[in-house]
PDB file of C-alpha atoms and ligand atoms in Angstrom:
ATOM      1  CA  UNK E   4      13.698 -75.185 200.346  1.00 35.00           C
ATOM      2  CA  UNK E   5      16.736 -75.477 202.494  1.00 35.00           C
ATOM      3  CA  UNK E   6      18.471 -78.259 200.583  1.00 36.00           C
ATOM      4  CA  UNK E   7      19.208 -76.499 197.304  1.00 34.00           C
ATOM      5  CA  UNK E   8      22.815 -75.875 198.177  1.00 33.00           C
ATOM      6  CA  UNK E   9      24.523 -77.466 195.202  1.00 34.00           C
ATOM      7  CA  UNK E  10      27.264 -75.336 193.824  1.00 37.00           C
ATOM      8  CA  UNK E  11      30.404 -76.991 192.551  1.00 33.00           C
ATOM      9  CA  UNK E  12      30.051 -79.615 189.826  1.00 40.00           C
ATOM     10  CA  UNK E  13      30.922 -82.980 191.288  1.00 44.00           C
ATOM     11  CA  UNK E  14      31.427 -85.390 188.450  1.00 45.00           C
ATOM     12  CA  UNK E  15      31.605 -88.766 190.054  1.00 43.00           C
ATOM     13  CA  UNK E  16      28.269 -90.463 190.532  1.00 43.00           C
ATOM     14  CA  UNK E  17      26.917 -88.800 193.609  1.00 45.00           C
ATOM     15  CA  UNK E  18      23.373 -90.123 193.265  1.00 47.00           C
ATOM     16  CA  UNK E  19      22.272 -92.719 195.818  1.00 44.00           C
ATOM     17  CA  UNK E  20      21.604 -91.047 199.152  1.00 44.00           C
ATOM     18  CA  UNK E  21      21.954 -87.549 197.713  1.00 49.00           C
ATOM     19  CA  UNK E  22      19.461 -88.150 194.972  1.00 52.00           C
ATOM     20  CA  UNK E  23      16.508 -86.479 196.701  1.00 52.00           C
ATOM     21  CA  UNK E  24      18.595 -83.367 197.176  1.00 51.00           C
ATOM     22  CA  UNK E  25      19.703 -83.403 193.542  1.00 51.00           C
ATOM     23  CA  UNK E  26      16.181 -83.836 192.306  1.00 53.00           C
ATOM     24  CA  UNK E  27      15.063 -80.843 194.320  1.00 57.00           C
ATOM     25  CA  UNK E  28      17.869 -78.772 192.865  1.00 71.00           C
ATOM     26  CA  UNK E  29      17.151 -79.534 189.206  1.00 88.00           C
ATOM     27  CA  UNK E  30      19.859 -79.630 186.552  1.00 94.00           C
ATOM     28  CA  UNK E  31      22.771 -77.266 187.059  1.00 94.00           C
ATOM     29  CA  UNK E  32      23.330 -75.415 183.778  1.00 95.00           C
ATOM     30  CA  UNK E  33      25.644 -72.810 185.318  1.00 92.00           C
ATOM     31  CA  UNK E  34      28.363 -73.689 182.803  1.00 93.00           C
ATOM     32  CA  UNK E  35      25.926 -73.076 179.952  1.00 95.00           C
ATOM     33  CA  UNK E  36      25.892 -76.728 178.960  1.00 97.00           C
ATOM     34  CA  UNK E  37      22.767 -78.866 179.216  1.00 98.00           C
ATOM     35  CA  UNK E  38      24.164 -82.185 178.061  1.00 98.00           C
ATOM     36  CA  UNK E  39      27.646 -83.666 178.111  1.00 97.00           C
ATOM     37  CA  UNK E  40      28.382 -86.940 176.394  1.00 97.00           C
ATOM     38  CA  UNK E  41      32.036 -87.866 176.559  1.00 97.00           C
ATOM     39  CA  UNK E  42      33.552 -90.758 174.645  1.00 98.00           C
ATOM     40  CA  UNK E  43      30.369 -92.775 174.769  1.00 98.00           C
ATOM     41  CA  UNK E  44      30.424 -96.249 173.257  1.00 98.00           C
ATOM     42  CA  UNK E  45      27.537 -98.688 173.169  1.00 98.00           C
ATOM     43  CA  UNK E  46      28.020-102.317 172.262  1.00 98.00           C
ATOM     44  CA  UNK E  47      25.189-104.754 171.606  1.00 97.00           C
ATOM     45  CA  UNK E  48      27.081-108.027 171.882  1.00 94.00           C
ATOM     46  CA  UNK E  49      29.695-107.799 169.128  1.00 94.00           C
ATOM     47  CA  UNK E  50      28.006-104.865 167.362  1.00 97.00           C
ATOM     48  CA  UNK E  51      29.113-101.326 168.173  1.00 97.00           C
ATOM     49  CA  UNK E  52      26.163 -98.932 167.844  1.00 98.00           C
ATOM     50  CA  UNK E  53      27.964 -95.852 169.250  1.00 98.00           C
ATOM     51  CA  UNK E  54      31.665 -95.385 168.794  1.00 98.00           C
ATOM     52  CA  UNK E  55      33.532 -93.049 171.155  1.00 97.00           C
ATOM     53  CA  UNK E  56      30.955 -90.324 170.672  1.00 98.00           C
ATOM     54  CA  UNK E  57      31.404 -86.916 172.322  1.00 98.00           C
ATOM     55  CA  UNK E  58      28.587 -84.408 172.129  1.00 97.00           C
ATOM     56  CA  UNK E  59      27.979 -81.157 174.014  1.00 97.00           C
ATOM     57  CA  UNK E  60      24.632 -79.414 173.848  1.00 98.00           C
ATOM     58  CA  UNK E  61      24.363 -75.853 175.181  1.00 97.00           C
ATOM     59  CA  UNK E  62      21.453 -74.754 177.278  1.00 97.00           C
ATOM     60  CA  UNK E  63      18.791 -73.259 174.992  1.00 96.00           C
ATOM     61  CA  UNK E  64      20.282 -74.809 171.883  1.00 97.00           C
ATOM     62  CA  UNK E  65      18.228 -76.581 169.216  1.00 98.00           C
ATOM     63  CA  UNK E  66      20.503 -79.311 167.867  1.00 98.00           C
ATOM     64  CA  UNK E  67      19.545 -81.311 164.817  1.00 98.00           C
ATOM     65  CA  UNK E  68      20.943 -84.797 164.349  1.00 98.00           C
ATOM     66  CA  UNK E  69      20.849 -86.401 160.936  1.00 96.00           C
ATOM     67  CA  UNK E  70      22.416 -89.487 159.433  1.00 95.00           C
ATOM     68  CA  UNK E  71      21.650 -92.726 157.613  1.00 94.00           C
ATOM     69  CA  UNK E  72      19.482 -95.480 159.060  1.00 94.00           C
ATOM     70  CA  UNK E  73      21.396 -97.508 161.595  1.00 95.00           C
ATOM     71  CA  UNK E  74      23.759 -94.596 162.359  1.00 96.00           C
ATOM     72  CA  UNK E  75      22.940 -94.774 166.072  1.00 97.00           C
ATOM     73  CA  UNK E  76      20.603 -91.786 166.389  1.00 97.00           C
ATOM     74  CA  UNK E  77      17.925 -93.608 168.359  1.00 96.00           C
ATOM     75  CA  UNK E  78      20.580 -95.380 170.442  1.00 97.00           C
ATOM     76  CA  UNK E  79      21.958 -91.954 171.332  1.00 97.00           C
ATOM     77  CA  UNK E  80      18.516 -90.920 172.606  1.00 97.00           C
ATOM     78  CA  UNK E  81      18.278 -94.224 174.470  1.00 97.00           C
ATOM     79  CA  UNK E  82      21.541 -93.420 176.265  1.00 98.00           C
ATOM     80  CA  UNK E  83      20.342 -89.920 177.193  1.00 98.00           C
ATOM     81  CA  UNK E  84      17.063 -91.253 178.592  1.00 97.00           C
ATOM     82  CA  UNK E  85      18.564 -94.222 180.426  1.00 97.00           C
ATOM     83  CA  UNK E  86      16.976 -96.881 178.240  1.00 96.00           C
ATOM     84  CA  UNK E  87      20.415 -98.052 177.162  1.00 97.00           C
ATOM     85  CA  UNK E  88      23.536 -97.804 179.318  1.00 96.00           C
ATOM     86  CA  UNK E  89      26.785 -96.624 177.792  1.00 97.00           C
ATOM     87  CA  UNK E  90      29.264 -99.509 177.680  1.00 97.00           C
ATOM     88  CA  UNK E  91      31.974 -96.875 178.042  1.00 97.00           C
ATOM     89  CA  UNK E  92      32.080 -93.111 178.509  1.00 98.00           C
ATOM     90  CA  UNK E  93      30.131 -90.592 180.529  1.00 97.00           C
ATOM     91  CA  UNK E  94      26.789 -88.862 180.128  1.00 97.00           C
ATOM     92  CA  UNK E  95      25.802 -85.872 182.264  1.00 97.00           C
ATOM     93  CA  UNK E  96      22.700 -83.705 182.301  1.00 98.00           C
ATOM     94  CA  UNK E  97      23.911 -80.334 183.520  1.00 96.00           C
ATOM     95  CA  UNK E  98      26.808 -80.505 185.941  1.00 94.00           C
ATOM     96  CA  UNK E  99      25.070 -82.684 188.456  1.00 94.00           C
ATOM     97  CA  UNK E 100      23.093 -85.560 186.962  1.00 97.00           C
ATOM     98  CA  UNK E 101      25.089 -88.634 186.029  1.00 97.00           C
ATOM     99  CA  UNK E 102      22.684 -90.185 183.531  1.00 97.00           C
ATOM    100  CA  UNK E 103      24.479 -93.516 183.455  1.00 94.00           C
ATOM    101  CA  UNK E 104      23.536 -94.037 187.098  1.00 94.00           C
ATOM    102  CA  UNK E 105      19.898 -92.996 186.936  1.00 96.00           C
ATOM    103  CA  UNK E 106      16.752 -94.926 186.051  1.00 96.00           C
ATOM    104  CA  UNK E 107      14.566 -93.826 183.139  1.00 95.00           C
ATOM    105  CA  UNK E 108      12.037 -92.487 185.674  1.00 93.00           C
ATOM    106  CA  UNK E 109      14.671 -90.491 187.547  1.00 94.00           C
ATOM    107  CA  UNK E 110      15.914 -89.032 184.270  1.00 96.00           C
ATOM    108  CA  UNK E 111      12.401 -87.996 183.247  1.00 93.00           C
ATOM    109  CA  UNK E 112      11.898 -86.399 186.657  1.00 92.00           C
ATOM    110  CA  UNK E 113      15.207 -84.598 186.363  1.00 95.00           C
ATOM    111  CA  UNK E 114      13.842 -82.817 183.300  1.00 96.00           C
ATOM    112  CA  UNK E 115      14.537 -84.817 180.144  1.00 97.00           C
ATOM    113  CA  UNK E 116      11.460 -85.531 178.022  1.00 95.00           C
ATOM    114  CA  UNK E 117      11.384 -87.699 174.946  1.00 94.00           C
ATOM    115  CA  UNK E 118       8.965 -88.237 172.114  1.00 89.00           C
ATOM    116  CA  UNK E 119       9.337 -91.575 170.393  1.00 78.00           C
ATOM    117  CA  UNK E 120       8.938 -92.091 166.656  1.00 72.00           C
ATOM    118  CA  UNK E 121       5.431 -93.574 166.874  1.00 74.00           C
ATOM    119  CA  UNK E 122       2.696 -91.604 168.635  1.00 74.00           C
ATOM    120  CA  UNK E 123       1.516 -93.390 171.755  1.00 83.00           C
ATOM    121  CA  UNK E 124      -1.520 -91.351 172.750  1.00 93.00           C
ATOM    122  CA  UNK E 125      -4.547 -93.016 174.353  1.00 95.00           C
ATOM    123  CA  UNK E 126      -6.965 -93.166 171.420  1.00 96.00           C
ATOM    124  CA  UNK E 127     -10.159 -93.542 173.463  1.00 95.00           C
ATOM    125  CA  UNK E 128      -9.413 -90.586 175.669  1.00 96.00           C
ATOM    126  CA  UNK E 129      -9.934 -86.968 174.710  1.00 95.00           C
ATOM    127  CA  UNK E 130      -7.140 -84.506 174.057  1.00 95.00           C
ATOM    128  CA  UNK E 131      -7.681 -83.028 177.510  1.00 92.00           C
ATOM    129  CA  UNK E 132      -7.704 -86.423 179.231  1.00 92.00           C
ATOM    130  CA  UNK E 133      -4.482 -87.422 177.515  1.00 93.00           C
ATOM    131  CA  UNK E 134      -2.814 -84.240 178.739  1.00 91.00           C
ATOM    132  CA  UNK E 135      -4.094 -84.729 182.272  1.00 89.00           C
ATOM    133  CA  UNK E 136      -2.934 -88.332 182.308  1.00 88.00           C
ATOM    134  CA  UNK E 137       0.522 -87.096 181.355  1.00 87.00           C
ATOM    135  CA  UNK E 138       0.740 -84.698 184.306  1.00 83.00           C
ATOM    136  CA  UNK E 139       3.261 -85.735 186.950  1.00 77.00           C
ATOM    137  CA  UNK E 140       1.559 -88.209 189.291  1.00 67.00           C
ATOM    138  CA  UNK E 141       1.300 -85.935 192.302  1.00 57.00           C
ATOM    139  CA  UNK E 142      -0.251 -83.201 190.156  1.00 50.00           C
ATOM    140  CA  UNK E 143      -3.216 -85.271 189.015  1.00 50.00           C
ATOM    141  CA  UNK E 144      -5.665 -83.767 191.421  1.00 48.00           C
ATOM    142  CA  UNK E 145      -9.321 -83.468 190.414  1.00 47.00           C
ATOM    143  CA  UNK E 146      -8.370 -84.251 186.902  1.00 49.00           C
ATOM    144  CA  UNK E 147     -11.886 -84.106 185.490  1.00 49.00           C
ATOM    145  CA  UNK E 148     -12.212 -80.427 186.361  1.00 47.00           C
ATOM    146  CA  UNK E 149      -9.901 -78.144 184.488  1.00 53.00           C
ATOM    147  CA  UNK E 150     -10.698 -75.265 186.829  1.00 51.00           C
ATOM    148  CA  UNK E 151      -9.812 -77.291 189.911  1.00 60.00           C
ATOM    149  CA  UNK E 152      -6.344 -78.416 188.871  1.00 68.00           C
ATOM    150  CA  UNK E 153      -3.463 -77.296 191.013  1.00 73.00           C
ATOM    151  CA  UNK E 154      -2.349 -73.884 189.718  1.00 79.00           C
ATOM    152  CA  UNK E 155       0.975 -75.290 188.532  1.00 78.00           C
ATOM    153  CA  UNK E 156      -0.617 -78.171 186.604  1.00 77.00           C
ATOM    154  CA  UNK E 157      -3.243 -75.894 185.145  1.00 81.00           C
ATOM    155  CA  UNK E 158      -0.611 -73.496 183.882  1.00 83.00           C
ATOM    156  CA  UNK E 159       1.279 -76.386 182.279  1.00 81.00           C
ATOM    157  CA  UNK E 160      -1.955 -77.535 180.670  1.00 85.00           C
ATOM    158  CA  UNK E 161      -2.850 -74.134 179.268  1.00 87.00           C
ATOM    159  CA  UNK E 162       0.661 -73.573 177.944  1.00 85.00           C
ATOM    160  CA  UNK E 163       0.762 -77.040 176.384  1.00 85.00           C
ATOM    161  CA  UNK E 164      -2.583 -76.578 174.646  1.00 88.00           C
ATOM    162  CA  UNK E 165      -1.540 -73.207 173.306  1.00 87.00           C
ATOM    163  CA  UNK E 166       1.737 -74.503 171.936  1.00 87.00           C
ATOM    164  CA  UNK E 167       0.398 -77.651 170.296  1.00 92.00           C
ATOM    165  CA  UNK E 168      -2.521 -75.806 168.669  1.00 89.00           C
ATOM    166  CA  UNK E 169      -5.213 -78.170 169.954  1.00 93.00           C
ATOM    167  CA  UNK E 170      -7.075 -75.692 172.106  1.00 90.00           C
ATOM    168  CA  UNK E 171     -10.252 -76.011 170.052  1.00 92.00           C
ATOM    169  CA  UNK E 172     -10.167 -79.805 170.193  1.00 95.00           C
ATOM    170  CA  UNK E 173      -9.884 -80.542 173.903  1.00 93.00           C
ATOM    171  CA  UNK E 174     -12.955 -82.791 173.951  1.00 95.00           C
ATOM    172  CA  UNK E 175     -12.119 -84.725 170.825  1.00 96.00           C
ATOM    173  CA  UNK E 176     -11.060 -88.359 171.303  1.00 97.00           C
ATOM    174  CA  UNK E 177      -7.387 -88.634 170.367  1.00 97.00           C
ATOM    175  CA  UNK E 178      -8.205 -91.503 168.004  1.00 97.00           C
ATOM    176  CA  UNK E 179     -10.053 -89.058 165.749  1.00 97.00           C
ATOM    177  CA  UNK E 180      -7.126 -86.652 165.379  1.00 96.00           C
ATOM    178  CA  UNK E 181      -4.995 -86.523 162.249  1.00 94.00           C
ATOM    179  CA  UNK E 182      -1.564 -88.138 162.397  1.00 92.00           C
ATOM    180  CA  UNK E 183       0.029 -84.715 162.780  1.00 94.00           C
ATOM    181  CA  UNK E 184      -2.334 -83.699 165.576  1.00 95.00           C
ATOM    182  CA  UNK E 185      -1.556 -86.930 167.428  1.00 94.00           C
ATOM    183  CA  UNK E 186       2.131 -86.129 167.221  1.00 94.00           C
ATOM    184  CA  UNK E 187       1.506 -82.641 168.608  1.00 95.00           C
ATOM    185  CA  UNK E 188      -0.660 -84.072 171.366  1.00 95.00           C
ATOM    186  CA  UNK E 189       2.199 -86.309 172.343  1.00 94.00           C
ATOM    187  CA  UNK E 190       4.511 -83.305 172.445  1.00 95.00           C
ATOM    188  CA  UNK E 191       1.892 -81.615 174.635  1.00 94.00           C
ATOM    189  CA  UNK E 192       1.903 -84.640 176.944  1.00 92.00           C
ATOM    190  CA  UNK E 193       5.648 -84.294 177.158  1.00 92.00           C
ATOM    191  CA  UNK E 194       5.318 -80.613 178.083  1.00 92.00           C
ATOM    192  CA  UNK E 195       3.055 -81.506 181.022  1.00 90.00           C
ATOM    193  CA  UNK E 196       6.164 -82.891 182.716  1.00 88.00           C
ATOM    194  CA  UNK E 197       7.857 -79.501 182.314  1.00 90.00           C
ATOM    195  CA  UNK E 198      11.053 -80.875 180.788  1.00 95.00           C
ATOM    196  CA  UNK E 199      14.184 -78.756 180.379  1.00 96.00           C
ATOM    197  CA  UNK E 200      15.607 -80.874 177.573  1.00 98.00           C
ATOM    198  CA  UNK E 201      13.296 -82.278 174.893  1.00 98.00           C
ATOM    199  CA  UNK E 202      14.277 -85.084 172.541  1.00 98.00           C
ATOM    200  CA  UNK E 203      12.225 -85.553 169.372  1.00 96.00           C
ATOM    201  CA  UNK E 204      12.871 -88.642 167.252  1.00 94.00           C
ATOM    202  CA  UNK E 205      11.667 -88.140 163.664  1.00 94.00           C
ATOM    203  CA  UNK E 206       8.809 -85.805 164.612  1.00 94.00           C
ATOM    204  CA  UNK E 207       7.611 -85.103 161.055  1.00 95.00           C
ATOM    205  CA  UNK E 208       7.725 -88.647 159.654  1.00 93.00           C
ATOM    206  CA  UNK E 209       4.427 -89.285 157.875  1.00 93.00           C
ATOM    207  CA  UNK E 210       3.233 -85.692 158.164  1.00 94.00           C
ATOM    208  CA  UNK E 211       1.731 -83.597 155.372  1.00 95.00           C
ATOM    209  CA  UNK E 212       3.679 -80.536 154.227  1.00 96.00           C
ATOM    210  CA  UNK E 213       1.362 -78.250 156.179  1.00 95.00           C
ATOM    211  CA  UNK E 214       1.759 -80.357 159.332  1.00 95.00           C
ATOM    212  CA  UNK E 215       5.522 -80.352 158.858  1.00 97.00           C
ATOM    213  CA  UNK E 216       5.510 -76.561 158.667  1.00 96.00           C
ATOM    214  CA  UNK E 217       3.445 -76.324 161.838  1.00 95.00           C
ATOM    215  CA  UNK E 218       5.862 -78.675 163.581  1.00 96.00           C
ATOM    216  CA  UNK E 219       8.790 -76.488 162.553  1.00 97.00           C
ATOM    217  CA  UNK E 220       7.016 -73.478 164.069  1.00 96.00           C
ATOM    218  CA  UNK E 221       6.315 -75.494 167.208  1.00 96.00           C
ATOM    219  CA  UNK E 222       9.984 -76.452 167.539  1.00 96.00           C
ATOM    220  CA  UNK E 223      11.057 -72.829 167.196  1.00 96.00           C
ATOM    221  CA  UNK E 224       8.530 -71.848 169.836  1.00 94.00           C
ATOM    222  CA  UNK E 225       9.690 -74.583 172.212  1.00 95.00           C
ATOM    223  CA  UNK E 226      13.235 -73.384 171.718  1.00 95.00           C
ATOM    224  CA  UNK E 227      12.406 -70.149 173.485  1.00 94.00           C
ATOM    225  CA  UNK E 228      12.385 -71.931 176.839  1.00 92.00           C
ATOM    226  CA  UNK E 229      13.789 -75.415 176.275  1.00 96.00           C
ATOM    227  CA  UNK E 230      16.878 -77.147 175.001  1.00 98.00           C
ATOM    228  CA  UNK E 231      16.003 -79.434 172.092  1.00 98.00           C
ATOM    229  CA  UNK E 232      17.555 -82.329 170.226  1.00 98.00           C
ATOM    230  CA  UNK E 233      15.735 -83.199 167.020  1.00 98.00           C
ATOM    231  CA  UNK E 234      16.475 -86.259 164.886  1.00 97.00           C
ATOM    232  CA  UNK E 235      15.025 -86.051 161.366  1.00 96.00           C
ATOM    233  CA  UNK E 236      15.560 -87.111 157.782  1.00 92.00           C
ATOM    234  CA  UNK E 237      13.435 -84.372 156.244  1.00 94.00           C
ATOM    235  CA  UNK E 238      16.005 -81.845 155.015  1.00 94.00           C
ATOM    236  CA  UNK E 239      13.573 -79.018 154.293  1.00 95.00           C
ATOM    237  CA  UNK E 240      12.289 -79.368 157.852  1.00 97.00           C
ATOM    238  CA  UNK E 241      15.847 -79.382 159.205  1.00 97.00           C
ATOM    239  CA  UNK E 242      16.599 -76.354 157.073  1.00 96.00           C
ATOM    240  CA  UNK E 243      13.684 -74.429 158.566  1.00 96.00           C
ATOM    241  CA  UNK E 244      14.655 -75.036 162.198  1.00 97.00           C
ATOM    242  CA  UNK E 245      18.369 -75.751 162.315  1.00 90.00           C
ATOM    243  CA  UNK E 246      21.256 -73.896 163.824  1.00 91.00           C
ATOM    244  CA  UNK E 247      23.946 -76.484 164.385  1.00 97.00           C
ATOM    245  CA  UNK E 248      23.617 -79.888 162.755  1.00 97.00           C
ATOM    246  CA  UNK E 249      25.431 -83.048 163.805  1.00 98.00           C
ATOM    247  CA  UNK E 250      25.799 -85.814 161.237  1.00 97.00           C
ATOM    248  CA  UNK E 251      26.070 -89.294 162.671  1.00 97.00           C
ATOM    249  CA  UNK E 252      27.262 -92.335 160.734  1.00 96.00           C
ATOM    250  CA  UNK E 253      28.258 -95.734 162.057  1.00 95.00           C
ATOM    251  CA  UNK E 254      27.931 -94.567 165.618  1.00 97.00           C
ATOM    252  CA  UNK E 255      30.344 -91.654 165.287  1.00 97.00           C
ATOM    253  CA  UNK E 256      30.190 -87.972 164.387  1.00 97.00           C
ATOM    254  CA  UNK E 257      30.936 -87.460 160.719  1.00 96.00           C
ATOM    255  CA  UNK E 258      30.519 -83.695 160.646  1.00 96.00           C
ATOM    256  CA  UNK E 259      29.134 -80.752 162.607  1.00 97.00           C
ATOM    257  CA  UNK E 260      28.170 -77.285 161.452  1.00 97.00           C
ATOM    258  CA  UNK E 261      25.358 -75.436 159.752  1.00 97.00           C
ATOM    259  CA  UNK E 262      23.207 -77.488 157.393  1.00 96.00           C
ATOM    260  CA  UNK E 263      24.879 -75.788 154.433  1.00 95.00           C
ATOM    261  CA  UNK E 264      28.320 -76.697 155.797  1.00 96.00           C
ATOM    262  CA  UNK E 265      27.566 -80.342 156.447  1.00 96.00           C
ATOM    263  CA  UNK E 266      25.733 -80.727 153.129  1.00 94.00           C
ATOM    264  CA  UNK E 267      28.890 -79.776 151.268  1.00 93.00           C
ATOM    265  CA  UNK E 268      31.157 -81.944 153.413  1.00 94.00           C
ATOM    266  CA  UNK E 269      32.761 -84.664 151.271  1.00 93.00           C
ATOM    267  CA  UNK E 270      32.378 -87.409 153.889  1.00 91.00           C
ATOM    268  CA  UNK E 271      28.726 -86.541 154.420  1.00 93.00           C
ATOM    269  CA  UNK E 272      28.007 -86.586 150.697  1.00 92.00           C
ATOM    270  CA  UNK E 273      29.723 -89.937 150.334  1.00 90.00           C
ATOM    271  CA  UNK E 274      28.258 -91.658 153.393  1.00 87.00           C
ATOM    272  CA  UNK E 275      24.821 -90.116 153.650  1.00 89.00           C
ATOM    273  CA  UNK E 276      23.551 -87.703 151.032  1.00 84.00           C
ATOM    274  CA  UNK E 277      24.972 -88.824 147.752  1.00 77.00           C
ATOM    275  CA  UNK E 278      23.539 -92.242 147.257  1.00 56.00           C
TER     276      UNK E 278
HETATM  277  P1  ADP U 321      19.168 -94.948 163.777  1.00 70.24           P
HETATM  278  O1  ADP U 321      18.174 -94.457 164.762  1.00 70.24           O
HETATM  279  O2  ADP U 321      20.241 -93.969 163.453  1.00 70.24           O
HETATM  280  O3  ADP U 321      18.530 -95.476 162.525  1.00 70.24           O
HETATM  281  P2  ADP U 321      19.669 -97.002 165.769  1.00 70.24           P
HETATM  282  O4  ADP U 321      20.265 -96.292 166.911  1.00 70.24           O
HETATM  283  O5  ADP U 321      18.253 -97.397 165.871  1.00 70.24           O
HETATM  284  O6  ADP U 321      19.945 -96.198 164.414  1.00 70.24           O
HETATM  285  O7  ADP U 321      20.487 -98.327 165.508  1.00 70.24           O
HETATM  286  C1  ADP U 321      21.892 -98.357 165.354  1.00 70.24           C
HETATM  287  C2  ADP U 321      22.314 -99.769 165.168  1.00 70.24           C
HETATM  288  O8  ADP U 321      22.249-100.452 166.405  1.00 70.24           O
HETATM  289  C3  ADP U 321      21.455-100.552 164.180  1.00 70.24           C
HETATM  290  O9  ADP U 321      22.302-101.368 163.396  1.00 70.24           O
HETATM  291  C4  ADP U 321      20.569-101.368 165.074  1.00 70.24           C
HETATM  292  O10 ADP U 321      20.200-102.573 164.442  1.00 70.24           O
HETATM  293  C5  ADP U 321      21.448-101.609 166.280  1.00 70.24           C
HETATM  294  N1  ADP U 321      20.669-101.739 167.519  1.00 70.24           N
HETATM  295  C6  ADP U 321      19.896-100.788 168.077  1.00 70.24           C
HETATM  296  N2  ADP U 321      19.340-101.209 169.232  1.00 70.24           N
HETATM  297  C7  ADP U 321      19.783-102.493 169.408  1.00 70.24           C
HETATM  298  C8  ADP U 321      19.580-103.494 170.417  1.00 70.24           C
HETATM  299  N3  ADP U 321      18.817-103.261 171.476  1.00 70.24           N
HETATM  300  N4  ADP U 321      20.214-104.684 170.241  1.00 70.24           N
HETATM  301  C9  ADP U 321      20.993-104.911 169.176  1.00 70.24           C
HETATM  302  N5  ADP U 321      21.235-104.021 168.207  1.00 70.24           N
HETATM  303  C10 ADP U 321      20.643-102.827 168.302  1.00 70.24           C
HETATM  304 MG1   MG U 322      16.041 -94.193 164.687  1.00 70.24          MG
END
């Protein structure tokens, strides 16, 4: 394509007319950073859900975010995906996408995929049908015939099925899957969009120990070619996947470091762990 000529970062809301060009280019990670949040505050009327929060996620990083209920973890994901606008501060995906100026659809297209807390698969459709329905709109060609998918969509499908471990269950209605399998299917649906950055909000809530272990393996596999942000309360799960952990409390960062470091942090013990 001739219009991929983005080079210098141009912080300053250059969407609008240039958006088509930006979308074609994809996120610019040339500085090694996938996500920049700078001094982000979110107010809901008189309540401040995020308080001057700055967060930088490197490309290829798997960042865990923990913290008490109401800390602002889901609000943070809402800001990244465009569901909630920052009242103040800036949010960039790579050097070039100003998230505060993009719609949720534009953000998804730019390469940010999110799994919500509750699985939202189509229960009456099979595993395969759910994955095909999740393919980007223009890729949904001949969706009833696996072999006749566009090569790109078919590759995404095969890779998704492999990663979510549902290859043997493609014809099973999603409603008959276990809770854990539904969660993996939803991750698979996310992968159909070929995201660069994946956000998982409490992925192992309600899972059995075995399902939790599988999910940890899945996260580590996804990390090989994605940037991930994982919000969870389950400390043994966090322990099995984590590199850097960010602890959020009252809309602000309380501590950052390895899990062992933050678990021995006095503030973290007082405000989160030691109840
Ligand atoms: P967490 O995911 O860490 O448990 P949330 O981000 O869901 O926390 O919520 C942070 C705080 O913001 C909570 O006190 C919640 O009630 C409040 N909140 C979240 N979304 C809204 C909203 N749309 N309107 C008003 N208050 C909200
Ligand atoms: Mg939440």
